[in-house]
Amino acid sequence: MSDSEIPPDGRPVDVYLDLLRIRMDTEDYRLLLRVVEPVLRAIDEQRMPALDFALDGGENDALPQEIRDEAALVIATAVTGRLDNEVIEIDVDDTGPVRVVTDAATASDPARLGEIADYIRERHRQNEELRGIAEVSGLPTDF
């Protein structure tokens, strides 16, 4: 869907949610809304505490992968205003496969995907280093 197909008073995220409501099973759609509504509300109120939003861990562990992917796409649409986001899986040596939301152009660019994988590797390395420092210091390591 292109920008010209979005109604003038509609937000891309609302259009995307309407499309999902039509396409998805009713119970799956309700589950999706329970996951994304607090985040969408926080985005609308401009009170996002961090750039990262994990759909892993806690109560989200029971979510089917399809719902997690759609939730990530809904949130990405709300943040970027774009409807061409994709969930891709990048295989990173240190961490295994990592699911990432990106735009269609990036998803089809092997060089850019390599840069994203490098960033994920470096971040994982830094997290492990910090976890080691926290452990030696007697601090919590569950960040």
Coordinates of C-alpha atoms in Angstrom, one line a residue:
M1 CA 0.0 0.0 0.0
S2 CA 1.4 3.4 -0.9
D3 CA 1.0 6.7 0.9
S4 CA -1.5 7.8 -1.8
E5 CA -3.9 5.0 -0.8
I6 CA -4.1 6.1 2.9
P7 CA -7.2 8.2 3.6
P8 CA -6.2 11.9 4.3
D9 CA -7.4 11.7 7.9
G10 CA -6.0 8.2 8.6
R11 CA -2.8 7.3 10.3
P12 CA -0.9 4.5 8.6
V13 CA -1.0 2.4 11.8
D14 CA -4.8 2.6 11.9
V15 CA -5.0 1.5 8.2
Y16 CA -2.7 -1.4 9.0
L17 CA -4.7 -2.4 12.0
D18 CA -7.9 -2.3 9.9
L19 CA -6.3 -4.6 7.3
L20 CA -5.2 -7.0 10.1
R21 CA -8.7 -7.0 11.6
I22 CA -10.0 -8.2 8.2
R23 CA -7.3 -10.7 7.6
M24 CA -6.8 -12.2 11.1
D25 CA -8.8 -14.6 13.2
T26 CA -10.9 -12.6 15.7
E27 CA -9.2 -14.1 18.8
D28 CA -5.7 -13.6 17.3
Y29 CA -6.6 -10.0 16.5
R30 CA -7.8 -9.4 20.1
L31 CA -4.6 -10.9 21.4
L32 CA -2.6 -8.7 19.1
L33 CA -4.5 -5.6 20.3
R34 CA -3.8 -6.5 24.0
V35 CA -0.1 -6.6 23.1
V36 CA 0.1 -3.4 21.1
E37 CA -2.4 -1.0 22.7
P38 CA -0.2 0.0 25.6
V39 CA 2.7 0.6 23.3
L40 CA 0.6 2.6 20.8
R41 CA -0.8 4.6 23.7
A42 CA 2.7 5.4 24.9
I43 CA 3.8 6.4 21.4
D44 CA 0.8 8.7 21.1
E45 CA 1.6 10.3 24.5
Q46 CA 5.3 10.5 23.5
R47 CA 6.4 8.7 26.6
M48 CA 8.5 5.9 25.3
P49 CA 11.2 5.2 27.9
A50 CA 13.6 3.4 25.6
L51 CA 14.2 2.7 21.9
D52 CA 13.9 -1.1 22.3
F53 CA 10.7 -2.9 22.8
A54 CA 11.1 -6.7 23.3
L55 CA 8.3 -9.1 22.4
D56 CA 10.3 -11.8 24.1
G57 CA 10.3 -12.7 27.8
G58 CA 7.7 -12.4 30.5
E59 CA 4.1 -12.9 29.5
N60 CA 5.0 -12.5 25.8
D61 CA 6.7 -15.9 25.8
A62 CA 3.3 -17.6 25.2
L63 CA 2.5 -15.5 22.2
P64 CA 2.6 -17.3 18.8
Q65 CA 5.4 -16.1 16.5
E66 CA 2.8 -14.8 14.0
I67 CA 1.3 -12.5 16.7
R68 CA 4.8 -11.3 17.8
D69 CA 5.7 -10.5 14.2
E70 CA 2.4 -8.7 13.5
A71 CA 2.8 -6.8 16.8
A72 CA 6.3 -5.7 15.8
L73 CA 5.0 -4.6 12.4
V74 CA 2.1 -2.6 14.0
I75 CA 4.6 -0.9 16.3
A76 CA 7.0 -0.2 13.5
T77 CA 4.2 1.3 11.4
A78 CA 3.2 3.6 14.3
V79 CA 6.8 4.7 14.8
T80 CA 7.8 5.1 11.2
G81 CA 4.5 5.9 9.5
R82 CA 5.5 3.4 6.8
L83 CA 3.5 0.4 5.6
D84 CA 6.4 -1.3 3.9
N85 CA 8.0 -2.8 7.0
E86 CA 9.1 -6.4 7.1
V87 CA 10.1 -8.9 9.7
I88 CA 13.3 -10.6 8.7
E89 CA 15.5 -13.1 10.4
I90 CA 19.2 -12.6 10.5
D91 CA 21.5 -15.4 11.6
V92 CA 24.0 -14.0 14.0
D93 CA 26.9 -16.4 15.0
D94 CA 27.0 -15.4 18.7
T95 CA 23.3 -15.3 19.4
G96 CA 21.6 -17.4 16.7
P97 CA 18.7 -16.2 14.6
V98 CA 17.5 -12.7 15.5
R99 CA 14.2 -11.3 14.2
V100 CA 14.4 -7.6 13.1
V101 CA 11.8 -5.2 11.6
T102 CA 13.1 -3.1 8.8
D103 CA 11.9 -1.4 5.6
A104 CA 11.6 -3.3 2.4
A105 CA 14.6 -1.7 0.8
T106 CA 16.9 -2.7 3.7
A107 CA 15.4 -6.2 3.8
S108 CA 16.5 -6.8 0.2
D109 CA 20.0 -5.3 0.6
P110 CA 22.6 -7.9 1.7
A111 CA 25.2 -5.3 2.5
R112 CA 22.8 -3.5 4.8
L113 CA 21.7 -6.7 6.5
G114 CA 25.4 -7.5 7.1
E115 CA 25.8 -4.1 8.8
I116 CA 22.7 -4.9 11.0
A117 CA 24.2 -8.3 11.9
D118 CA 27.5 -6.6 12.8
Y119 CA 25.6 -4.2 15.1
I120 CA 23.8 -7.0 16.8
R121 CA 27.1 -8.9 17.3
E122 CA 28.7 -5.8 18.8
R123 CA 25.7 -5.1 21.1
H124 CA 25.7 -8.7 22.3
R125 CA 29.4 -8.5 23.0
Q126 CA 28.9 -5.3 25.0
N127 CA 26.0 -6.8 26.9
E128 CA 28.0 -9.9 27.9
E129 CA 30.9 -7.7 29.0
L130 CA 28.5 -5.6 31.2
R131 CA 26.9 -8.8 32.5
G132 CA 30.4 -10.0 33.5
I133 CA 31.2 -6.8 35.3
A134 CA 27.8 -6.8 37.1
E135 CA 28.3 -10.4 38.2
V136 CA 31.8 -9.7 39.6
S137 CA 30.5 -6.6 41.3
G138 CA 27.6 -8.5 42.9
L139 CA 25.0 -6.6 40.9
P140 CA 21.9 -8.0 39.1
T141 CA 22.7 -9.5 35.7
D142 CA 19.2 -9.7 34.3
F143 CA 19.3 -6.7 32.0

